Amino acid sequence: MTQSDPAPELDPATTVLLTVECQNGVVGEESALPELAKEARDSGMLARVAALVDAAHTAGVQVLHAVAERRPDGLGANTNARLFRAAGRLPVRQLSGSAAVRIAPPIRVAEGDLVVRRLHGLSPMAGTDVDALLRNLGVRTLVVAGVSSNIAIPNTVFDAVNLGYRVVVPADAIAGVPAAYTAEVVRHSLSLVAEPTTTAALVYAWAPPG
């Protein structure tokens, strides 16, 4: 870790690492969104999320994977925005139970990880079990990583802040398109409500003592 890397104070007992849409059908090799998937891989974001998950497991930090999916018949899915309508026409659909909604390699899912699936909306915090699970766990801080910095990540951060959580965002462990947009949304939006940091700083903070 360099002096320029902020290392937020994170109590493993009250912190959750939340990965957002890090699933095969979004960031995997057979993604429905190849441009986003390419950026997630080429930027190193996907590998950094995997490193964060491994570090969290080592430190005893609870990991929660948020997955977006839809029923084959589309029941309950949003149709009130262009994004949702386009998703229904993509060749790879995030169908419940399919390979597309499994967590993408190289991220490793441990037995104790929680996986929360949603059929609607833009954020895993809205209309799901996430908030109740976090409160039952005594969580006060969310570390948010994944995709996309265009839509799901900002929505997640804003929803979490509105619900009273402290939010930490490793800026190099989120991605969107175009690539330059991620730094801009962190600088001009997310940094106003969350604490930007880096993967290296978090891995350092979660490393075993000694």
CSV table of C-alpha atoms in Angstrom, one decimal:
chain,number,residue,atom,x,y,z
A,1,MET,CA,0.0,0.0,0.0
A,2,THR,CA,1.3,3.5,-0.8
A,3,GLN,CA,0.7,6.6,1.3
A,4,SER,CA,-1.7,7.8,-1.3
A,5,ASP,CA,-4.0,4.8,-0.8
A,6,PRO,CA,-6.7,5.6,1.9
A,7,ALA,CA,-7.3,2.7,4.2
A,8,PRO,CA,-10.7,3.1,5.7
A,9,GLU,CA,-11.3,1.7,9.2
A,10,LEU,CA,-13.4,-1.4,8.7
A,11,ASP,CA,-14.6,-3.6,11.5
A,12,PRO,CA,-15.1,-7.1,10.0
A,13,ALA,CA,-18.0,-7.7,12.4
A,14,THR,CA,-20.0,-4.8,11.1
A,15,THR,CA,-18.9,-4.7,7.4
A,16,VAL,CA,-20.2,-6.5,4.3
A,17,LEU,CA,-18.6,-6.8,0.9
A,18,LEU,CA,-21.4,-6.5,-1.6
A,19,THR,CA,-20.6,-7.6,-5.2
A,20,VAL,CA,-23.1,-6.3,-7.7
A,21,GLU,CA,-24.0,-8.2,-10.9
A,22,CYS,CA,-20.7,-10.0,-11.1
A,23,GLN,CA,-22.4,-12.9,-12.9
A,24,ASN,CA,-21.6,-14.8,-16.1
A,25,GLY,CA,-24.3,-13.1,-18.2
A,26,VAL,CA,-23.0,-9.7,-17.4
A,27,VAL,CA,-19.2,-9.9,-16.9
A,28,GLY,CA,-18.5,-13.4,-18.1
A,29,GLU,CA,-17.2,-14.7,-21.4
A,30,GLU,CA,-20.8,-15.2,-22.7
A,31,SER,CA,-22.1,-11.9,-21.6
A,32,ALA,CA,-25.2,-10.2,-22.9
A,33,LEU,CA,-23.2,-7.0,-22.6
A,34,PRO,CA,-19.9,-7.7,-24.4
A,35,GLU,CA,-18.6,-4.2,-24.2
A,36,LEU,CA,-19.1,-4.0,-20.4
A,37,ALA,CA,-17.8,-7.5,-19.9
A,38,LYS,CA,-14.6,-6.7,-21.9
A,39,GLU,CA,-14.1,-3.6,-19.8
A,40,ALA,CA,-14.6,-5.5,-16.6
A,41,ARG,CA,-11.9,-8.0,-17.7
A,42,ASP,CA,-9.5,-5.8,-19.5
A,43,SER,CA,-9.4,-3.2,-16.8
A,44,GLY,CA,-8.6,-5.8,-14.2
A,45,MET,CA,-11.9,-5.0,-12.3
A,46,LEU,CA,-13.1,-8.6,-12.3
A,47,ALA,CA,-9.8,-9.9,-11.0
A,48,ARG,CA,-9.8,-7.1,-8.3
A,49,VAL,CA,-13.3,-8.1,-7.2
A,50,ALA,CA,-12.1,-11.7,-6.9
A,51,ALA,CA,-9.1,-10.5,-4.8
A,52,LEU,CA,-11.5,-8.5,-2.5
A,53,VAL,CA,-13.7,-11.5,-2.0
A,54,ASP,CA,-10.7,-13.7,-1.1
A,55,ALA,CA,-9.4,-11.0,1.3
A,56,ALA,CA,-12.9,-10.7,2.9
A,57,HIS,CA,-13.1,-14.4,3.4
A,58,THR,CA,-9.7,-14.4,5.1
A,59,ALA,CA,-10.6,-11.5,7.3
A,60,GLY,CA,-14.0,-12.9,8.3
A,61,VAL,CA,-15.9,-10.2,6.5
A,62,GLN,CA,-19.3,-11.3,5.3
A,63,VAL,CA,-19.7,-11.4,1.5
A,64,LEU,CA,-23.0,-10.9,-0.2
A,65,HIS,CA,-23.4,-11.4,-4.0
A,66,ALA,CA,-26.3,-9.5,-5.6
A,67,VAL,CA,-27.5,-11.1,-8.8
A,68,ALA,CA,-30.0,-9.7,-11.4
A,69,GLU,CA,-32.2,-12.2,-13.1
A,70,ARG,CA,-35.6,-12.7,-14.7
A,71,ARG,CA,-38.2,-15.4,-15.1
A,72,PRO,CA,-38.5,-17.0,-18.5
A,73,ASP,CA,-42.0,-15.5,-18.7
A,74,GLY,CA,-40.8,-12.1,-17.6
A,75,LEU,CA,-43.3,-11.9,-14.8
A,76,GLY,CA,-42.5,-9.1,-12.4
A,77,ALA,CA,-39.7,-7.6,-14.5
A,78,ASN,CA,-39.7,-3.8,-15.2
A,79,THR,CA,-40.7,-2.5,-18.6
A,80,ASN,CA,-40.8,1.2,-17.8
A,81,ALA,CA,-37.4,2.1,-19.2
A,82,ARG,CA,-35.5,1.5,-22.5
A,83,LEU,CA,-32.9,-0.4,-20.6
A,84,PHE,CA,-35.4,-3.0,-19.4
A,85,ARG,CA,-37.0,-3.4,-22.8
A,86,ALA,CA,-33.7,-3.9,-24.5
A,87,ALA,CA,-32.6,-6.5,-21.9
A,88,GLY,CA,-35.6,-8.6,-22.8
A,89,ARG,CA,-34.4,-8.8,-26.4
A,90,LEU,CA,-30.8,-9.6,-25.8
A,91,PRO,CA,-29.5,-13.0,-27.1
A,92,VAL,CA,-28.2,-13.9,-23.6
A,93,ARG,CA,-30.9,-13.5,-20.9
A,94,GLN,CA,-30.4,-13.6,-17.2
A,95,LEU,CA,-32.8,-16.4,-16.6
A,96,SER,CA,-33.3,-17.8,-13.2
A,97,GLY,CA,-31.4,-21.0,-12.7
A,98,SER,CA,-29.3,-20.6,-15.8
A,99,ALA,CA,-25.5,-20.4,-16.1
A,100,ALA,CA,-25.9,-16.6,-16.9
A,101,VAL,CA,-26.8,-15.9,-13.3
A,102,ARG,CA,-24.0,-17.8,-11.7
A,103,ILE,CA,-21.2,-15.8,-10.2
A,104,ALA,CA,-18.4,-15.3,-12.8
A,105,PRO,CA,-14.9,-16.7,-12.4
A,106,PRO,CA,-12.4,-16.0,-11.0
A,107,ILE,CA,-14.7,-14.9,-8.1
A,108,ARG,CA,-15.0,-17.7,-5.6
A,109,VAL,CA,-18.2,-18.1,-3.7
A,110,ALA,CA,-17.7,-19.6,-0.2
A,111,GLU,CA,-20.3,-21.7,1.7
A,112,GLY,CA,-20.9,-18.8,4.1
A,113,ASP,CA,-21.5,-16.2,1.3
A,114,LEU,CA,-25.0,-14.9,0.9
A,115,VAL,CA,-26.5,-14.6,-2.6
A,116,VAL,CA,-29.5,-12.4,-3.1
A,117,ARG,CA,-31.4,-12.4,-6.4
A,118,ARG,CA,-33.8,-9.7,-7.8
A,119,LEU,CA,-36.3,-9.8,-10.6
A,120,HIS,CA,-36.9,-6.1,-10.9
A,121,GLY,CA,-35.4,-2.7,-10.5
A,122,LEU,CA,-31.9,-1.1,-10.8
A,123,SER,CA,-30.5,-1.8,-7.3
A,124,PRO,CA,-30.1,-4.8,-5.1
A,125,MET,CA,-31.0,-2.6,-2.1
A,126,ALA,CA,-34.6,-1.9,-3.3
A,127,GLY,CA,-37.4,-4.4,-3.0
A,128,THR,CA,-35.1,-7.3,-1.9
A,129,ASP,CA,-34.0,-9.0,1.3
A,130,VAL,CA,-30.6,-7.2,1.4
A,131,ASP,CA,-31.5,-4.4,3.9
A,132,ALA,CA,-33.1,-6.9,6.3
A,133,LEU,CA,-30.2,-9.3,6.0
A,134,LEU,CA,-27.7,-6.6,6.7
A,135,ARG,CA,-29.6,-5.3,9.8
A,136,ASN,CA,-29.9,-8.8,11.1
A,137,LEU,CA,-26.1,-9.2,10.7
A,138,GLY,CA,-25.5,-5.9,12.6
A,139,VAL,CA,-23.9,-4.4,9.5
A,140,ARG,CA,-23.1,-0.7,9.4
A,141,THR,CA,-20.7,-0.5,6.5
A,142,LEU,CA,-21.0,-1.7,2.9
A,143,VAL,CA,-18.1,-2.1,0.6
A,144,VAL,CA,-19.6,-2.0,-2.9
A,145,ALA,CA,-17.9,-3.5,-6.0
A,146,GLY,CA,-19.0,-4.7,-9.4
A,147,VAL,CA,-21.0,-3.3,-12.3
A,148,SER,CA,-22.0,-1.1,-13.7
A,149,SER,CA,-20.7,2.4,-12.7
A,150,ASN,CA,-23.4,3.7,-15.2
A,151,ILE,CA,-26.4,2.5,-13.3
A,152,ALA,CA,-26.4,-0.3,-10.7
A,153,ILE,CA,-23.4,0.9,-8.7
A,154,PRO,CA,-24.7,4.5,-8.2
A,155,ASN,CA,-28.2,3.2,-7.4
A,156,THR,CA,-26.8,0.8,-4.8
A,157,VAL,CA,-24.6,3.4,-3.2
A,158,PHE,CA,-27.4,6.0,-3.0
A,159,ASP,CA,-30.0,3.5,-1.7
A,160,ALA,CA,-27.5,2.3,1.0
A,161,VAL,CA,-26.8,5.8,2.1
A,162,ASN,CA,-30.5,6.7,2.2
A,163,LEU,CA,-31.0,3.6,4.4
A,164,GLY,CA,-28.3,4.9,6.9
A,165,TYR,CA,-25.3,2.7,5.9
A,166,ARG,CA,-21.8,4.0,5.6
A,167,VAL,CA,-20.5,3.1,2.1
A,168,VAL,CA,-17.0,2.4,0.9
A,169,VAL,CA,-16.3,2.1,-2.9
A,170,PRO,CA,-13.0,0.6,-4.2
A,171,ALA,CA,-12.9,2.8,-7.3
A,172,ASP,CA,-10.8,0.3,-9.3
A,173,ALA,CA,-13.2,-2.6,-8.5
A,174,ILE,CA,-16.2,-1.1,-10.3
A,175,ALA,CA,-16.5,-0.7,-14.1
A,176,GLY,CA,-18.8,0.8,-16.7
A,177,VAL,CA,-18.7,2.1,-20.3
A,178,PRO,CA,-17.1,4.0,-21.7
A,179,ALA,CA,-14.1,3.3,-19.5
A,180,ALA,CA,-13.5,6.9,-18.7
A,181,TYR,CA,-16.9,7.3,-17.2
A,182,THR,CA,-16.1,5.3,-14.1
A,183,ALA,CA,-13.5,7.8,-12.8
A,184,GLU,CA,-15.9,10.7,-13.5
A,185,VAL,CA,-18.9,9.2,-11.6
A,186,VAL,CA,-16.6,8.4,-8.7
A,187,ARG,CA,-15.2,11.9,-8.6
A,188,HIS,CA,-18.4,13.9,-9.2
A,189,SER,CA,-21.1,11.7,-7.6
A,190,LEU,CA,-20.0,8.8,-5.5
A,191,SER,CA,-17.3,10.6,-3.6
A,192,LEU,CA,-19.9,13.0,-2.3
A,193,VAL,CA,-21.8,10.3,-0.4
A,194,ALA,CA,-19.3,7.4,-0.1
A,195,GLU,CA,-15.7,6.9,0.7
A,196,PRO,CA,-13.6,6.1,-2.4
A,197,THR,CA,-10.6,3.8,-1.8
A,198,THR,CA,-8.7,1.1,-3.7
A,199,THR,CA,-8.6,-2.6,-3.8
A,200,ALA,CA,-5.0,-2.6,-2.6
A,201,ALA,CA,-6.0,-0.6,0.5
A,202,LEU,CA,-8.8,-2.9,1.4
A,203,VAL,CA,-6.7,-6.1,0.8
A,204,TYR,CA,-4.0,-4.5,3.0
A,205,ALA,CA,-6.6,-3.6,5.7
A,206,TRP,CA,-8.0,-7.1,5.6
A,207,ALA,CA,-4.7,-8.9,5.6
A,208,PRO,CA,-3.9,-11.2,8.6
A,209,PRO,CA,-1.8,-9.3,11.3
A,210,GLY,CA,1.9,-9.8,11.1
